[in-house]
Short mmCIF file of C-alpha atoms in Angstrom, two decimals:
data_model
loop_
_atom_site.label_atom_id
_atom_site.label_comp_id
_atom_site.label_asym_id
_atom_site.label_seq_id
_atom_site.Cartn_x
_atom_site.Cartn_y
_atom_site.Cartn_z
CA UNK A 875 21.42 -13.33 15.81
CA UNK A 876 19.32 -15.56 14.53
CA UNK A 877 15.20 -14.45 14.63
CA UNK A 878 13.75 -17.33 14.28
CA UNK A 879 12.93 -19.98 16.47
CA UNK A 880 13.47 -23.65 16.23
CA UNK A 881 9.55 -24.62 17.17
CA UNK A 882 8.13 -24.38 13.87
CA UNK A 883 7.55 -22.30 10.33
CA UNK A 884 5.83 -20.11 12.74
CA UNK A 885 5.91 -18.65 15.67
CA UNK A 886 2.47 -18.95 16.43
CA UNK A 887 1.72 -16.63 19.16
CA UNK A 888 3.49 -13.54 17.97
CA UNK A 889 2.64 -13.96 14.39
CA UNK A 890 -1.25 -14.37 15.15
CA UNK A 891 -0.81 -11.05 17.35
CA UNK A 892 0.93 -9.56 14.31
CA UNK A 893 -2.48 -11.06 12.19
CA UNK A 894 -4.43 -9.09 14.75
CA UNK A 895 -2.61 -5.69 14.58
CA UNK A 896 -2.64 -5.94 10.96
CA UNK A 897 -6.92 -6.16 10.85
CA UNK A 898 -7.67 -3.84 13.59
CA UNK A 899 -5.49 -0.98 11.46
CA UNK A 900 -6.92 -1.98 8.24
CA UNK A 901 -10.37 -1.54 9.79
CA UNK A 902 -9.58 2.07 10.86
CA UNK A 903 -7.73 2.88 7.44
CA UNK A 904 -10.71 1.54 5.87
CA UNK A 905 -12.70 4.32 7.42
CA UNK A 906 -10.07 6.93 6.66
CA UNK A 907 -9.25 5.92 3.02
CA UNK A 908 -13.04 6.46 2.16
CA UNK A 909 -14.02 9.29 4.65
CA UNK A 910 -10.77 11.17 3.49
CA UNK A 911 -11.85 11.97 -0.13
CA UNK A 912 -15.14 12.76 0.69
CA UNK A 913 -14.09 15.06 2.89
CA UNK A 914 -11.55 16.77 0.38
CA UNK A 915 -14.77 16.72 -2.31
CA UNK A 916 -16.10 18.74 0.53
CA UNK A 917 -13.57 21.78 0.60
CA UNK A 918 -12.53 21.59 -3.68
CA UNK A 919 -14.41 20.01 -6.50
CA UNK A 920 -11.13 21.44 -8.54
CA UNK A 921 -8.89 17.99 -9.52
CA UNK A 922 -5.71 19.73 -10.38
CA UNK A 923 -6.01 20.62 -5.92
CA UNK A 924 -7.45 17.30 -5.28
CA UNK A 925 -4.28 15.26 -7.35
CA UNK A 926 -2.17 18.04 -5.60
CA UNK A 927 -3.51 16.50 -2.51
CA UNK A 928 -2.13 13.40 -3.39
CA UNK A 929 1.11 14.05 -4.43
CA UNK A 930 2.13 15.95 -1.05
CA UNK A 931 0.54 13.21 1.03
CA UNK A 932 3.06 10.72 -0.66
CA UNK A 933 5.69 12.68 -0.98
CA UNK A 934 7.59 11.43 1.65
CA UNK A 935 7.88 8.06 0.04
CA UNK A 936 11.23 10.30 -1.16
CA UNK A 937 12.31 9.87 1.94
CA UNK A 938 11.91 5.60 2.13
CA UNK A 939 15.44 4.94 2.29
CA UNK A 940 16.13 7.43 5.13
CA UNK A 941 13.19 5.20 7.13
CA UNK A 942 14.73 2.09 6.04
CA UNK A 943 18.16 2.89 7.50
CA UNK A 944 15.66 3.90 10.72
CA UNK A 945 13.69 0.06 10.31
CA UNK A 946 17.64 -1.50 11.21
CA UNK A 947 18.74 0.91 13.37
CA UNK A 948 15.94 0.07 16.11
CA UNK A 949 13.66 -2.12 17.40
CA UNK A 950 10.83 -2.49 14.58
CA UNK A 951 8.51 -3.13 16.85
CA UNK A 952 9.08 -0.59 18.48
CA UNK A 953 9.81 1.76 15.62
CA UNK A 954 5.87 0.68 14.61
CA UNK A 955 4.38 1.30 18.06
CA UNK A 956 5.87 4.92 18.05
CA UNK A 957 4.51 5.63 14.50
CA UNK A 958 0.80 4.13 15.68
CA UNK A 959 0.73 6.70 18.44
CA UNK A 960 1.90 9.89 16.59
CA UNK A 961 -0.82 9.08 14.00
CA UNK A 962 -3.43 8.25 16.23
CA UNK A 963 -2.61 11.74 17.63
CA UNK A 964 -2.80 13.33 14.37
CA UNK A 965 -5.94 11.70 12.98
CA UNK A 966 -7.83 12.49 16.56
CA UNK A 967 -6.62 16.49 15.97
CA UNK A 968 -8.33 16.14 12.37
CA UNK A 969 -11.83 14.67 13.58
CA UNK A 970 -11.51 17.51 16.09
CA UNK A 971 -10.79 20.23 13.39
CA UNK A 972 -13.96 18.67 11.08
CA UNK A 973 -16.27 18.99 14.49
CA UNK A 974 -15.83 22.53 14.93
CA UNK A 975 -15.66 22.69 11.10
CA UNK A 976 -12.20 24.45 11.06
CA UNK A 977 -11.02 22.16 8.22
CA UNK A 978 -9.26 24.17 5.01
CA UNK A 979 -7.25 23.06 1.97
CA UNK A 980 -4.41 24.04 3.51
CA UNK A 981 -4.81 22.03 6.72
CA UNK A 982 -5.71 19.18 4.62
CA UNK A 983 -2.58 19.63 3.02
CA UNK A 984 -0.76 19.56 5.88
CA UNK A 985 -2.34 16.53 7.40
CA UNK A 986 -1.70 14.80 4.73
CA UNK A 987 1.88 15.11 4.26
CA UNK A 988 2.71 14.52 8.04
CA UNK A 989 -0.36 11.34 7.84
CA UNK A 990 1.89 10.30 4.35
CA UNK A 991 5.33 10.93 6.39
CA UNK A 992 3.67 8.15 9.20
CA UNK A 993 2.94 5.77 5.89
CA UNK A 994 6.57 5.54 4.92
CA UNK A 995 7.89 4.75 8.19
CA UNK A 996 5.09 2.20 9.14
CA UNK A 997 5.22 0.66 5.81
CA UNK A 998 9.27 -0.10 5.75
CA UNK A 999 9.13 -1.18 9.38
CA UNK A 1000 6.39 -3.55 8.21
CA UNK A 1001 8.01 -5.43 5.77
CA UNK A 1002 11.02 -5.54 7.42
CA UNK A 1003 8.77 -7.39 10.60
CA UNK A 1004 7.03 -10.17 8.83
CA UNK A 1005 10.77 -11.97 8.46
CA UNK A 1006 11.39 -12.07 12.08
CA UNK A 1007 8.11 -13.85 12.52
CA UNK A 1008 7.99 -17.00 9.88
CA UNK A 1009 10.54 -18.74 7.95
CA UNK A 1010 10.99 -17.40 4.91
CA UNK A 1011 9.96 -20.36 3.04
CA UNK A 1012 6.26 -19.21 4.68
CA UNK A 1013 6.64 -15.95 3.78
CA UNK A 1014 4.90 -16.38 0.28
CA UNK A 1015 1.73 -17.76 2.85
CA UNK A 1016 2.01 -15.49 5.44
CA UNK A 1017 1.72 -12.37 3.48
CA UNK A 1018 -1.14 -13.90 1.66
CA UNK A 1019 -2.75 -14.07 5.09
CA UNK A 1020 -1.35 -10.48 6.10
CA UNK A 1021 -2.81 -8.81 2.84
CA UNK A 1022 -6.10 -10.87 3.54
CA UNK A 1023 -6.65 -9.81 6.80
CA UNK A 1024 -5.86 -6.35 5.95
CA UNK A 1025 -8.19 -6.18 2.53
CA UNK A 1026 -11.20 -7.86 4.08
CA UNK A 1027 -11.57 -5.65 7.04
CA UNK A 1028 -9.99 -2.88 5.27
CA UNK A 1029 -12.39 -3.18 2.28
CA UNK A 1030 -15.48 -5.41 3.01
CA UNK A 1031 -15.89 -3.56 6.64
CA UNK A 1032 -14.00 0.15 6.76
CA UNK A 1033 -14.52 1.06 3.49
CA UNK A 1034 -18.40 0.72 4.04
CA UNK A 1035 -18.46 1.90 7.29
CA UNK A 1036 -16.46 4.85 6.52
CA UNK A 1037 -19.12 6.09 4.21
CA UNK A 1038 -21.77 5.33 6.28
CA UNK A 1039 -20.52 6.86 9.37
CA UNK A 1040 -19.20 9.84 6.69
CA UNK A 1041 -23.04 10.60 5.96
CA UNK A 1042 -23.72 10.55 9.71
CA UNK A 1043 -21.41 13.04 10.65
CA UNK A 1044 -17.60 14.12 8.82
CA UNK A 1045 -15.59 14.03 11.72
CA UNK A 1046 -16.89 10.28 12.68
CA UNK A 1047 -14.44 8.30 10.52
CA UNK A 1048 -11.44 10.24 11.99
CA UNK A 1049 -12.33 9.46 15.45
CA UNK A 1050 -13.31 5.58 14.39
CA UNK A 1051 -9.71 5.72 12.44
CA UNK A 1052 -7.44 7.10 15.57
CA UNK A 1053 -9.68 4.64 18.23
CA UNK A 1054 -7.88 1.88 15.98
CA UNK A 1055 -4.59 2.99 16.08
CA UNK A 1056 -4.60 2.08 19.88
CA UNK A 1057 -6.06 -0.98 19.27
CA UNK A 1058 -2.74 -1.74 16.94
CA UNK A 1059 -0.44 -0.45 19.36
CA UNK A 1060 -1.55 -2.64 21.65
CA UNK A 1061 -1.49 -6.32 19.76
CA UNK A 1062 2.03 -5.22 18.38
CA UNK A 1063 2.78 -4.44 22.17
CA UNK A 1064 2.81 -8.39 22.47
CA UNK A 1065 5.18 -8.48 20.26
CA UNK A 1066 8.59 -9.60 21.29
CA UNK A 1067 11.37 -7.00 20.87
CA UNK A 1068 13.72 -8.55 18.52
CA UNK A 1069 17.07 -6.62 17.91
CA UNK A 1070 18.36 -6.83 14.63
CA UNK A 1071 21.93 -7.59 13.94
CA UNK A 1072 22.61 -4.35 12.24
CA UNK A 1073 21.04 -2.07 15.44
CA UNK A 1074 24.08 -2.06 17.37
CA UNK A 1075 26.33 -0.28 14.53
CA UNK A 1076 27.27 1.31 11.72
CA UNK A 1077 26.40 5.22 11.10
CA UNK A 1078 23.28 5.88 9.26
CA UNK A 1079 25.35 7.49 6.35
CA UNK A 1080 27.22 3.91 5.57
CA UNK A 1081 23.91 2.17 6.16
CA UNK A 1082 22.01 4.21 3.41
CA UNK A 1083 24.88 3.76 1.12
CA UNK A 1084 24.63 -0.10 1.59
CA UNK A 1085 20.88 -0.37 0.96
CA UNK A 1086 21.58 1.44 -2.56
CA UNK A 1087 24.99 -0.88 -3.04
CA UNK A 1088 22.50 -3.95 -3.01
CA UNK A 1089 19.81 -2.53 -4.88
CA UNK A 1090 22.19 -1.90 -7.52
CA UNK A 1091 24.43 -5.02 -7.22
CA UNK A 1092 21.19 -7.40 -7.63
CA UNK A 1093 19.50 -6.91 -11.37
CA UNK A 1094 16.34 -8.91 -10.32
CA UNK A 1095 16.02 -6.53 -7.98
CA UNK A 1096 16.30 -3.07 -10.45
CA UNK A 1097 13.63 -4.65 -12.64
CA UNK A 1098 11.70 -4.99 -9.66
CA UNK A 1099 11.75 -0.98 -8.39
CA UNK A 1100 11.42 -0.47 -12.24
CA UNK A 1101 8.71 -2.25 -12.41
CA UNK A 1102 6.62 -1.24 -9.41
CA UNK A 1103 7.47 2.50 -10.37
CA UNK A 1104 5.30 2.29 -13.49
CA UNK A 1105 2.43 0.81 -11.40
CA UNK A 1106 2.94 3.52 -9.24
CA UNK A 1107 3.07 6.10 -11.56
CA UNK A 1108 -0.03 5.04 -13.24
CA UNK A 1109 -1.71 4.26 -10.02
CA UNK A 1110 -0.83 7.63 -8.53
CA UNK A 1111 -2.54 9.42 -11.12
CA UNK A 1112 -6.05 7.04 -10.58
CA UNK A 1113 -5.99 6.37 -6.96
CA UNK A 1114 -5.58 10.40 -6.11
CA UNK A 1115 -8.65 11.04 -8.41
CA UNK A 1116 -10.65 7.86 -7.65
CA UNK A 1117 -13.27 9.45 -5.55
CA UNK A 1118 -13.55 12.44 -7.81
CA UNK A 1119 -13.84 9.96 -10.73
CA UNK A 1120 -16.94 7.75 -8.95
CA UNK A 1121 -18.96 11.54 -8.66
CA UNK A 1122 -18.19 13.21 -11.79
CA UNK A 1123 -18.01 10.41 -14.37
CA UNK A 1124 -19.98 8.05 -12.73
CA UNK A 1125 -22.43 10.22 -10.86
CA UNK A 1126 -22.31 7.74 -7.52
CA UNK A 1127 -23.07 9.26 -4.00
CA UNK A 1128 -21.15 8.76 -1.04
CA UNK A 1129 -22.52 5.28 0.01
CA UNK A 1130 -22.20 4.00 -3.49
CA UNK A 1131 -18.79 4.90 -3.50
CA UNK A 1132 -17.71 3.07 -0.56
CA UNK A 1133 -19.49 0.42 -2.32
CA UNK A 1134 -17.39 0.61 -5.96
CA UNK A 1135 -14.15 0.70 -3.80
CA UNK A 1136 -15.51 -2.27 -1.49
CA UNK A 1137 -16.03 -4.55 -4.66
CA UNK A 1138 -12.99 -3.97 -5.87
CA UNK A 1139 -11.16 -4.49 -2.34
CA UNK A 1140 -13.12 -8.50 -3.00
CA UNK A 1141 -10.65 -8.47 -5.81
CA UNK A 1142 -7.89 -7.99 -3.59
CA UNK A 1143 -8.82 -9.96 -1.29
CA UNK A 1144 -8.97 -12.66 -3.45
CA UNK A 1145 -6.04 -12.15 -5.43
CA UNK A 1146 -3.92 -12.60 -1.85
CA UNK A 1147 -5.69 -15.68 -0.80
CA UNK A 1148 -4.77 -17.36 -4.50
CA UNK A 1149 -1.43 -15.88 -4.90
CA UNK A 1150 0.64 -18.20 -3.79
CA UNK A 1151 -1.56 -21.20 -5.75
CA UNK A 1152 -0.49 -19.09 -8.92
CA UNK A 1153 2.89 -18.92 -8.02
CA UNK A 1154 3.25 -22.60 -7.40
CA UNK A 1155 1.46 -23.51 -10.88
CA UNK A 1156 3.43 -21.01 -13.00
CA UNK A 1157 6.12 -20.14 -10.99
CA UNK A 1158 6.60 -16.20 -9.13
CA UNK A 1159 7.00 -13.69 -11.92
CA UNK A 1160 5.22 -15.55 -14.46
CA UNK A 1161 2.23 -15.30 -12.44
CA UNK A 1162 3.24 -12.03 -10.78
CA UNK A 1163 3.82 -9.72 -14.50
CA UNK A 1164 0.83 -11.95 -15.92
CA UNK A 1165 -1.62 -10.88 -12.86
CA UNK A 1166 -0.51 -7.34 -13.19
CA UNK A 1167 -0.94 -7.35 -17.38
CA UNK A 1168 -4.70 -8.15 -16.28
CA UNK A 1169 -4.84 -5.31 -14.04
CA UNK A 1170 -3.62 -3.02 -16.56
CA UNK A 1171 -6.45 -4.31 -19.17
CA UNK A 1172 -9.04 -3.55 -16.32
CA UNK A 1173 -7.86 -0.31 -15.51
CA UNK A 1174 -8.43 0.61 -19.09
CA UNK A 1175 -12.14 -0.78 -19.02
CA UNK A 1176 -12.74 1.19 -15.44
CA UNK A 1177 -11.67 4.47 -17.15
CA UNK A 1178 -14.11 3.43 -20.08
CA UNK A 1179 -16.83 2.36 -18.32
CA UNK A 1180 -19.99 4.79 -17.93
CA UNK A 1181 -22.09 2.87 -15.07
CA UNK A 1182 -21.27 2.14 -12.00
CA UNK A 1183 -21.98 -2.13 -11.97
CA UNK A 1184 -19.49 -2.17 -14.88
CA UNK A 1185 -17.18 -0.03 -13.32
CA UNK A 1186 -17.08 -1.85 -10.14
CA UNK A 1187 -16.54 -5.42 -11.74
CA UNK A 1188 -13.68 -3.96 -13.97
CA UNK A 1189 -12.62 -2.36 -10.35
CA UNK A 1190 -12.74 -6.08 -9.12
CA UNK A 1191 -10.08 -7.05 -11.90
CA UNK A 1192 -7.32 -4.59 -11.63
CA UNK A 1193 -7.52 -5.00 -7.57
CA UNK A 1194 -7.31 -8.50 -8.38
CA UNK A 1195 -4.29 -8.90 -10.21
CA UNK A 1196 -2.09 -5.90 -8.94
CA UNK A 1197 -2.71 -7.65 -5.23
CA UNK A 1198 -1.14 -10.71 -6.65
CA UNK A 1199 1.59 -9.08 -8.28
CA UNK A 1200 2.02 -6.85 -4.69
CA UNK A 1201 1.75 -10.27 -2.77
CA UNK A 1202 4.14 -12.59 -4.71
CA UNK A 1203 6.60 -9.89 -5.27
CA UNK A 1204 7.22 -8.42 -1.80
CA UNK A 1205 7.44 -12.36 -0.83
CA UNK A 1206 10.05 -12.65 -3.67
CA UNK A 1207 12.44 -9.69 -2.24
CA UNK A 1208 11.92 -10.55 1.79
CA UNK A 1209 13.07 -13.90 0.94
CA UNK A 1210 16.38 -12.87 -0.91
CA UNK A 1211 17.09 -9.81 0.67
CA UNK A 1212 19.45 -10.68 4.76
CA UNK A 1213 16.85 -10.20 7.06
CA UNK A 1214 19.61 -7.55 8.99
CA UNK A 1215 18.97 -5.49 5.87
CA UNK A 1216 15.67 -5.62 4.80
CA UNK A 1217 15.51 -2.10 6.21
CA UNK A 1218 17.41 -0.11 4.18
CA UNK A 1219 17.28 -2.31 1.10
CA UNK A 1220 13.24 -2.30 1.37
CA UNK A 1221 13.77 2.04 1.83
CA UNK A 1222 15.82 2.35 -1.37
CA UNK A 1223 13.36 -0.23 -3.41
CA UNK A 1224 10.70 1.46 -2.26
CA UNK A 1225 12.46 5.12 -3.74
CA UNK A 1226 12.40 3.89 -7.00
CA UNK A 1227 9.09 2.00 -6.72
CA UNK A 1228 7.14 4.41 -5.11
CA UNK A 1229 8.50 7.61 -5.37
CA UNK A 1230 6.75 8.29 -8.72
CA UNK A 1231 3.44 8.52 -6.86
CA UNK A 1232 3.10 12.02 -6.34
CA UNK A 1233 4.54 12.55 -9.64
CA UNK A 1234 1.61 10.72 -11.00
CA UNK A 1235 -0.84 11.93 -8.66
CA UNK A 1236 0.05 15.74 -10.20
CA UNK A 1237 -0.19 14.63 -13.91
CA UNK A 1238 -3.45 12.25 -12.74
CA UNK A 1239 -5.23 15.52 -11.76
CA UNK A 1240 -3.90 17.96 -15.10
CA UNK A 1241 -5.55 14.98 -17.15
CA UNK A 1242 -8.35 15.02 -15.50
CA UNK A 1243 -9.35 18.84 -15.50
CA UNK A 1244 -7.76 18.86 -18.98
CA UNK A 1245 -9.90 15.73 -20.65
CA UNK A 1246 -12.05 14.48 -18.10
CA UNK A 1247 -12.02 12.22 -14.76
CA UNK A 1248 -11.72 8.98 -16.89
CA UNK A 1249 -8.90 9.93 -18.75
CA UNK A 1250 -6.09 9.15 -15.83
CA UNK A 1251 -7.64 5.46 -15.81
CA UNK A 1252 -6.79 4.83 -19.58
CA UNK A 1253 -3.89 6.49 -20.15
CA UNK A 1254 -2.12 4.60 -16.56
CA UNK A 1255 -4.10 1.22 -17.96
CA UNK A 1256 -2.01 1.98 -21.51
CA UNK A 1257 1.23 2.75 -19.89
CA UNK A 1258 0.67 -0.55 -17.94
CA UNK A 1259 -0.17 -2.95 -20.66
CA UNK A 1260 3.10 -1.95 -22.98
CA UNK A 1261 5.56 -2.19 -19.88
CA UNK A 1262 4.23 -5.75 -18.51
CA UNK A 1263 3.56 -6.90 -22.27
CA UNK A 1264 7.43 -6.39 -22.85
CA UNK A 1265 8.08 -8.08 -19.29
CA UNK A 1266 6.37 -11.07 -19.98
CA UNK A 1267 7.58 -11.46 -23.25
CA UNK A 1268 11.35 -11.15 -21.63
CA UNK A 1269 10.49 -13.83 -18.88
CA UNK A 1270 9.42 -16.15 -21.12
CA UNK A 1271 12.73 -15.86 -23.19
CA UNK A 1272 14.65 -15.97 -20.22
CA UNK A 1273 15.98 -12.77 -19.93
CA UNK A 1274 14.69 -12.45 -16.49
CA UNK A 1275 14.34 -14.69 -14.23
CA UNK A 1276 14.14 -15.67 -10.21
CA UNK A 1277 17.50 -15.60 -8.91
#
């Protein structure tokens, strides 16, 4: 059936619910992303446990295609309304823990695997929603105003708060973070329920097997996963020791940490606004491997930096281009990829793309008790630099190209 509507490149009312949903969760990640490392720097200093951390929290991107087969299966709105509340539950029982200061590594652990497991399933279910809300000739716009929305009160307002309200008391964030969750369920309750055309049939086995048929068949699409499995691999390894990183190398205190990740969360917020600008000027993965190349280059000067301004401003630059790159690519698939499959096809993309995350995260923290917190940020800025230096130069020669 078709999900669109004839009234217009958007349907206004559901997609500015959708808009709403998307900022009142990125306010109470906001809180968590920041309030969660500090509170890990508060049971281990060790960054071989805190990458370890990492990698079990995003482990269960392994398990992306199973929740893209899920995404088509049922009602995605749905599907993200049930995912909302089993987190909010879960985030409200850690705030609880950190009150009666019961938190341990190994509850941490835990937390974050099931918290991770809630990612996966909310993140495919996501991208497979924004189609059934704009044509897909907006999509490039929309998601520009999705990622937006979700950096500046993500970064410019949870991020801050989170270490503010962190200082004030640890289990504060938590019960900020799980308070938000209901205020998603409820704009994505206004949602209409749209059934997909692949929910009715087909056994879950045959659907997995077709998300990894297309995936294959489409070569655009392989350099793609490739692609965003390097960033993630290099990422992984930064992003699980980026708190660590601000205290040890840079010798910033809680506040000024939400601050470094704020500024650089500007650079993402302004790489979504101007994606689609870039894309029009220089076409999508001209602009997209070119954004990311600069990201790389910062990431390099973060790891190298030994202030915090410096670091922050270099922070600015790789959240700057790796948004574009996120932005303009994601538009690129959900407008090639049947909207009936977007599912399953987003799950098996997101395998390869993503399930090197915990494999970096693991490395990320051996580097870093091995050589030193700033080590992870050059050697994932190196890898970077020679895998989207030999991308561009095969775009420009044609070797890949937009389908």
């Amino acid at each position: 059936m078709n999900e669109l509507t004839q009234e217009g490149r958007f349907r206004v009312g559901p997609f500015k619910w959708y808009l709403a949903a998307t900022a009142i969760s990125a306010l109470g990640d906001g809180v968590r992303v920041t309030a969660l490392p500090l509170l890990g720097l508060a049971v281990t200093r060790d960054p071989v446990k805190l990458g370890a951390l990492t990698a079990v929290a995003t482990l269960p991107l392994l398990l992306s295609p199973v929740a893209g087969v899920v995404a088509d299966k049922v009602v995605r709105r749905d599907m993200l309304i049930a995912v909302d509340a089993a987190r909010c539950v879960l985030v409200a029982f850690l705030a609880v823990m950190v009150v009666m200061d019961l938190v341990s590594y190994p509850l941490l652990v835990l937390m974050g695997g099931m918290l991770g497991l809630g990612e996966v399933l909310f993140g495919v279910g996501n991208q497979a929603m924004l189609p059934t809300l704009v044509d897909r000739s907006e999509l490039a716009r929309a998601g520009g105003q999705l990622q937006a929305s979700n950096l500046i009160f993500r970064t410019s307002v949870g991020q801050p708060l989170g270490g503010f309200l962190f200082t004030m008391g640890m289990g504060i964030p938590f019960f900020v973070d799980s308070i938000s969750f209901l205020g998603g369920i409820f704009c994505l309750s206004a949602l209409p329920r749209v059934q997909t055309e692949s929910s009715a049939g087909g056994s879950a086995g045959e659907m997995l097997r077709e998300g990894f048929r297309y995936l294959r068949s489409d070569s655009l699409m392989i350099v793609l996963a490739s692609s965003l499995g390097v960033i993630n691999l290099s990422f992984g390894a930064v992003m699980a020791l980026e708190a660590f990183f601000a205290s040890d190398h840079l010798g910033l205190d809680a506040v000024q940490y939400s601050v470094f990740v704020t500024v650089g969360g500007f650079g993402g917020v302004l790489g979504s606004l101007v994606a689609h600008r870039f894309a029009k000027h220089y076409g999508v993965l001209p602009a997209a491997i070119s954004a990311q190349l600069v990201s790389a280059v910062a990431c390099v000067a973060t790891g190298m930096s030994h202030t915090g301004w410096v670091a922050s401003v270099m922070f600015f630059c790789l959240m700057l281009g790796t948004t574009i790159y996120q932005v303009l690519t994601v538009a690129l698939r959900q407008g090639i990829i049947p909207s009936a499959m977007l599912g399953r096809v987003n799950g098996s993309f997101r395998l390869v793309g993503a399930g090197s995350v915990p494999i970096g995260a693991f490395l990320g923290g051996i580097l870093a008790e091995r050589f030193g917190s700033n080590i992870p940020f050059i050697v994932a800025g190196t890898m970077q630099v020679v895998w989207f230096s030999a991308m561009l130069l095969l775009v420009a020669s044609g070797k890949i190209h937009e389908e």
